[in-house]
């Protein structure tokens, strides 16, 4: 559905669609990798009290530098990071757009490796950054030789690596991360939206920050932290990189309400993250079950599993939806992605999938 001819939109946007993972009112929602466990009554109360205190000063602009929240986020991340190493925004999607505004732009190039998060090329488009997608290997891992060749050929200003990757779940080999950072002439962003779900023994790129000043690690409270509705993402990097991002942020980009809610949520991190271990176990059980059923399953360090392959994946997606379970039609052709929900939700998913593919 193109934008009507009389609307004087930029030519390259005329045939584009807004982001639109289906938001359908079905009983079992396993399509956007949310945490199925919401906050407790007590935590919700504390968040509401904090928002109430913020509301009493809503005649004033919020703290532009979000200092209290950044301090809480730095404490949560550890790894020797301080307030000045962390920068928050309205979801890590806004962070990624700020990164491309600061480090991409006209005449500049960003590189990533597909299949990966579908929003990156759109931020590149929005910021007039040239977008180049390399390919991942058959196991959805980065093929290091091909990646280094692409970096050498394109000399990208921004490289985006996603670990664990969405929609495949694949974690990045730290040796590969290191080699790509060393070869890249610009900044390297490692999107760790799903880091808290990684399997035992999978390291985080936070460990590399002290060594590589041009590395940025993005995180979010939308997934493990069970705060998707709060819209809070953040990046950890060298203080000079953070200062560069502050140049392109909108004035007062993060509302007092968002800052208060996220800071309060961080006080309850133990509770909000309490289900992560259970979700990881359910993920591994789901992957094992899918394999027993004869499907191909991508190795996952995230809170979702990519499985397939189907000649007509849309028909399978629709059939599962008709049984009240919403999963995601995304990723390489023939594959589907299911987010990890509660045990009851996963039972509903298994029943629906069995009926549809029997
Ligand atoms: C979900 C997700 C995000 C997080 O987006 P928010 O804007 O923080 O909700 C970022 N990157 C990837 C790869 C994701 O899947």
Coordinates of N, CA and C in Angstrom, one line a residue, residues 17-141:
X17 N 6.5 0.2 4.3 CA 5.4 -0.1 5.2 C 6.0 0.3 6.6
X18 N 5.1 0.7 7.6 CA 5.6 0.9 8.9 C 5.9 -0.5 9.6
X19 N 6.8 -0.5 10.6 CA 7.0 -1.7 11.3 C 5.7 -2.3 11.8
X20 N 5.5 -3.6 11.6 CA 4.2 -4.2 12.0 C 4.2 -5.6 12.3
X21 N 4.9 -6.1 13.4 CA 4.6 -7.4 13.9 C 3.1 -7.4 14.3
X22 N 2.3 -8.4 13.8 CA 0.9 -8.4 14.1 C 0.6 -8.2 15.6
X23 N -0.2 -7.3 16.0 CA -0.7 -7.2 17.4 C -2.1 -7.7 17.4
X24 N -2.3 -9.0 17.6 CA -3.6 -9.6 17.6 C -4.0 -10.0 19.0
X25 N -5.3 -9.9 19.2 CA -5.8 -10.3 20.5 C -6.1 -11.8 20.6
X26 N -5.1 -12.6 20.7 CA -5.2 -14.0 20.8 C -4.7 -14.5 22.2
X27 N -5.2 -15.6 22.7 CA -4.9 -16.0 24.0 C -3.4 -16.3 24.3
X28 N -2.7 -16.8 23.3 CA -1.3 -17.1 23.5 C -0.4 -16.3 22.5
X29 N 0.4 -15.4 23.1 CA 1.2 -14.5 22.2 C 2.6 -14.8 22.4
X30 N 3.1 -15.5 21.3 CA 4.5 -15.9 21.4 C 5.2 -15.4 20.1
X31 N 5.1 -14.1 19.9 CA 5.6 -13.5 18.6 C 6.5 -12.3 18.7
X32 N 6.7 -11.7 19.9 CA 7.6 -10.6 19.9 C 8.6 -10.7 21.0
X33 N 8.9 -11.9 21.5 CA 10.0 -12.2 22.4 C 9.9 -11.4 23.7
X34 N 8.7 -11.1 24.1 CA 8.5 -10.5 25.4 C 8.7 -11.5 26.5
X35 N 8.9 -11.1 27.7 CA 8.9 -11.9 28.9 C 7.4 -12.2 29.3
X36 N 7.0 -13.5 29.4 CA 5.6 -13.7 29.7 C 5.2 -13.4 31.1
X37 N 6.2 -13.2 32.0 CA 5.9 -12.9 33.4 C 6.0 -11.4 33.7
X38 N 4.8 -10.8 34.0 CA 4.8 -9.4 34.3 C 5.3 -9.1 35.7
X39 N 5.4 -7.9 36.1 CA 5.8 -7.5 37.5 C 4.8 -7.9 38.5
X40 N 5.2 -8.2 39.7 CA 4.3 -8.4 40.8 C 3.5 -7.2 41.2
X41 N 2.5 -7.4 42.0 CA 1.7 -6.2 42.5 C 2.6 -5.3 43.3
X42 N 3.5 -5.8 44.1 CA 4.4 -5.0 44.9 C 5.3 -4.1 44.0
X43 N 5.9 -4.8 43.0 CA 6.8 -4.0 42.1 C 6.0 -3.0 41.3
X44 N 4.9 -3.4 40.8 CA 4.0 -2.4 40.0 C 3.7 -1.2 40.9
X45 N 3.4 -1.5 42.2 CA 3.1 -0.4 43.1 C 4.3 0.6 43.3
X46 N 5.5 0.0 43.4 CA 6.7 0.8 43.6 C 7.0 1.7 42.3
X47 N 6.8 1.0 41.1 CA 6.9 1.8 39.9 C 5.9 2.9 39.9
X48 N 4.7 2.6 40.2 CA 3.6 3.6 40.2 C 3.9 4.8 41.2
X49 N 4.4 4.4 42.4 CA 4.8 5.5 43.4 C 5.9 6.4 42.8
X50 N 6.9 5.8 42.1 CA 8.0 6.6 41.6 C 7.4 7.5 40.5
X51 N 6.5 6.9 39.6 CA 5.9 7.7 38.6 C 5.1 8.9 39.2
X52 N 4.4 8.6 40.3 CA 3.7 9.6 41.0 C 4.5 10.7 41.5
X53 N 5.7 10.4 42.0 CA 6.6 11.5 42.5 C 7.1 12.3 41.3
X54 N 7.4 11.6 40.2 CA 7.8 12.3 39.0 C 6.6 13.2 38.5
X55 N 5.4 12.7 38.6 CA 4.3 13.5 38.1 C 4.1 14.8 38.8
X56 N 4.5 14.9 40.0 CA 4.4 16.1 40.8 C 5.3 17.2 40.2
X57 N 6.3 16.9 39.4 CA 7.2 17.9 38.8 C 7.1 17.9 37.3
X58 N 6.0 17.4 36.8 CA 5.9 17.3 35.3 C 5.8 18.7 34.6
X59 N 5.7 19.8 35.4 CA 5.8 21.1 34.8 C 7.2 21.4 34.3
X60 N 8.2 20.7 34.9 CA 9.6 20.9 34.5 C 10.1 19.8 33.5
X61 N 11.0 20.2 32.7 CA 11.7 19.2 31.8 C 12.4 18.2 32.7
X62 N 12.6 17.0 32.1 CA 13.3 16.0 32.9 C 14.8 16.2 32.9
X63 N 15.5 15.4 33.7 CA 17.0 15.5 33.7 C 17.4 15.0 32.3
X64 N 18.0 15.9 31.5 CA 18.4 15.6 30.2 C 19.4 14.5 30.1
X65 N 20.2 14.4 31.2 CA 21.3 13.4 31.2 C 20.9 12.1 31.9
X66 N 19.7 12.0 32.4 CA 19.2 10.8 33.0 C 20.2 10.2 34.0
X67 N 20.8 11.0 34.8 CA 21.9 10.6 35.6 C 21.6 9.4 36.6
X68 N 20.5 9.6 37.3 CA 20.2 8.5 38.3 C 20.0 7.2 37.6
X69 N 19.2 7.2 36.5 CA 19.0 6.0 35.7 C 20.3 5.4 35.2
X70 N 21.1 6.2 34.7 CA 22.4 5.7 34.1 C 23.2 5.1 35.2
X71 N 23.2 5.7 36.4 CA 24.0 5.1 37.5 C 23.4 3.7 37.8
X72 N 22.1 3.6 37.9 CA 21.5 2.3 38.2 C 21.8 1.3 37.1
X73 N 21.8 1.7 35.8 CA 22.1 0.8 34.7 C 23.6 0.3 34.8
X74 N 24.5 1.3 35.1 CA 25.9 0.9 35.1 C 26.1 -0.1 36.3
X75 N 25.4 0.1 37.4 CA 25.6 -0.8 38.5 C 25.1 -2.2 38.1
X76 N 24.0 -2.2 37.4 CA 23.4 -3.5 36.9 C 24.4 -4.2 36.0
X77 N 25.0 -3.4 35.1 CA 25.9 -4.1 34.1 C 27.2 -4.6 34.7
X78 N 27.7 -3.8 35.7 CA 29.0 -4.2 36.3 C 30.2 -4.0 35.4
X79 N 31.1 -4.9 35.3 CA 32.3 -4.8 34.4 C 33.0 -3.5 34.5
X80 N 33.0 -2.9 35.7 CA 33.7 -1.6 35.9 C 33.1 -0.4 35.2
X81 N 31.9 -0.6 34.7 CA 31.3 0.6 34.0 C 30.7 1.6 35.0
X82 N 30.7 2.8 34.6 CA 30.2 3.9 35.5 C 29.1 4.7 34.7
X83 N 28.5 5.6 35.4 CA 27.4 6.4 34.8 C 27.8 7.0 33.4
X84 N 29.0 7.4 33.3 CA 29.4 8.1 32.0 C 29.6 7.1 30.9
X85 N 29.6 5.8 31.2 CA 29.7 4.8 30.1 C 28.4 4.3 29.6
X86 N 27.3 4.8 30.1 CA 26.0 4.2 29.8 C 25.1 5.3 29.3
X87 N 24.3 5.0 28.2 CA 23.4 6.0 27.7 C 22.0 5.3 27.4
X88 N 20.9 5.9 27.9 CA 19.6 5.3 27.7 C 18.8 6.0 26.7
X89 N 17.8 5.4 26.1 CA 16.8 6.0 25.2 C 15.5 5.2 25.3
X90 N 14.6 5.6 24.4 CA 13.3 5.0 24.4 C 13.4 3.7 23.6
X91 N 13.9 2.7 24.2 CA 14.1 1.4 23.6 C 15.5 1.4 22.9
X92 N 16.1 0.2 22.8 CA 17.4 0.1 22.1 C 17.2 0.4 20.6
X93 N 16.0 0.4 20.1 CA 15.8 0.8 18.8 C 16.1 2.3 18.6
X94 N 15.7 3.1 19.6 CA 16.1 4.5 19.5 C 17.6 4.7 19.6
X95 N 18.2 3.9 20.5 CA 19.7 3.9 20.6 C 20.3 3.6 19.2
X96 N 19.8 2.6 18.5 CA 20.4 2.2 17.3 C 20.3 3.3 16.2
X97 N 19.1 4.0 16.3 CA 19.0 5.1 15.3 C 19.9 6.3 15.7
X98 N 20.1 6.5 17.0 CA 21.1 7.6 17.4 C 22.5 7.2 16.9
X99 N 22.8 5.9 17.0 CA 24.2 5.5 16.6 C 24.4 5.7 15.1
X100 N 23.3 5.4 14.3 CA 23.5 5.7 12.9 C 23.4 7.2 12.6
X101 N 22.7 8.0 13.4 CA 22.7 9.4 13.2 C 24.1 10.0 13.4
X102 N 24.8 9.4 14.4 CA 26.1 10.0 14.8 C 27.2 9.4 14.0
X103 N 27.1 8.1 13.6 CA 28.3 7.5 13.0 C 28.0 7.0 11.6
X104 N 26.7 7.0 11.2 CA 26.4 6.7 9.8 C 26.1 8.0 9.1
X105 N 25.1 8.0 8.1 CA 24.7 9.2 7.4 C 25.1 9.2 6.0
X106 N 24.8 10.3 5.3 CA 25.1 10.4 3.8 C 26.6 10.1 3.5
X107 N 26.8 9.2 2.5 CA 28.2 8.9 2.2 C 28.8 7.9 3.1
X108 N 28.1 7.4 4.1 CA 28.7 6.5 5.0 C 28.0 5.1 4.9
X109 N 28.6 4.1 5.3 CA 28.2 2.7 5.1 C 28.0 1.9 6.4
X110 N 26.9 1.2 6.6 CA 26.8 0.3 7.7 C 26.7 -1.1 7.1
X111 N 27.3 -2.1 7.8 CA 27.3 -3.5 7.4 C 26.7 -4.4 8.5
X112 N 25.9 -5.3 8.2 CA 25.5 -6.4 9.1 C 25.5 -7.7 8.3
X113 N 25.0 -8.7 9.0 CA 25.1 -10.1 8.4 C 23.7 -10.8 8.6
X114 N 23.1 -11.0 7.4 CA 21.7 -11.5 7.4 C 21.7 -13.1 7.4
X115 N 20.7 -13.7 7.9 CA 19.5 -13.1 8.5 C 19.7 -12.5 9.8
X116 N 19.2 -11.3 10.0 CA 19.4 -10.6 11.3 C 18.2 -9.7 11.5
X117 N 18.2 -8.8 12.5 CA 17.1 -8.0 12.9 C 16.6 -7.1 11.7
X118 N 15.3 -7.2 11.4 CA 14.8 -6.6 10.2 C 14.8 -5.0 10.3
X119 N 14.9 -4.5 11.5 CA 14.8 -3.0 11.7 C 16.1 -2.3 11.3
X120 N 17.3 -3.0 11.3 CA 18.5 -2.2 11.0 C 18.5 -1.5 9.7
X121 N 18.1 -2.2 8.6 CA 18.1 -1.5 7.3 C 17.2 -0.3 7.3
X122 N 16.1 -0.4 8.1 CA 15.2 0.8 8.1 C 15.8 2.0 8.8
X123 N 16.6 1.7 9.9 CA 17.3 2.9 10.5 C 18.3 3.4 9.5
X124 N 19.0 2.5 8.8 CA 20.0 3.0 7.8 C 19.2 3.9 6.8
X125 N 18.1 3.4 6.3 CA 17.3 4.2 5.3 C 17.0 5.6 6.0
X126 N 16.5 5.6 7.2 CA 16.0 6.8 7.8 C 17.1 7.8 8.0
X127 N 18.4 7.3 8.2 CA 19.5 8.2 8.4 C 20.4 8.4 7.1
X128 N 19.9 7.9 6.0 CA 20.6 8.1 4.7 C 21.9 7.4 4.8
X129 N 22.0 6.3 5.5 CA 23.2 5.5 5.6 C 23.1 4.4 4.6
X130 N 24.2 4.2 3.8 CA 24.2 3.0 2.8 C 24.3 1.7 3.6
X131 N 23.4 0.8 3.2 CA 23.3 -0.5 3.9 C 23.8 -1.6 3.1
X132 N 24.7 -2.4 3.7 CA 25.3 -3.6 3.0 C 25.1 -4.8 4.0
X133 N 24.4 -5.8 3.4 CA 24.2 -7.0 4.2 C 25.0 -8.1 3.7
X134 N 26.0 -8.6 4.6 CA 26.7 -9.9 4.3 C 25.8 -11.0 4.6
X135 N 26.2 -12.2 4.4 CA 25.4 -13.4 4.7 C 26.0 -14.2 5.9
X136 N 25.2 -14.8 6.7 CA 25.6 -15.7 7.7 C 25.8 -17.1 7.1
X137 N 26.5 -17.9 7.8 CA 26.8 -19.3 7.3 C 25.5 -20.2 7.4
X138 N 25.6 -21.4 7.0 CA 24.4 -22.3 7.0 C 23.9 -22.5 8.5
X139 N 24.8 -22.4 9.4 CA 24.4 -22.6 10.8 C 24.0 -21.3 11.5
X140 N 23.9 -20.2 10.6 CA 23.5 -18.9 11.0 C 24.6 -18.2 11.8
X141 N 25.8 -18.8 12.0 CA 26.9 -18.1 12.6 C 27.6 -17.2 11.6

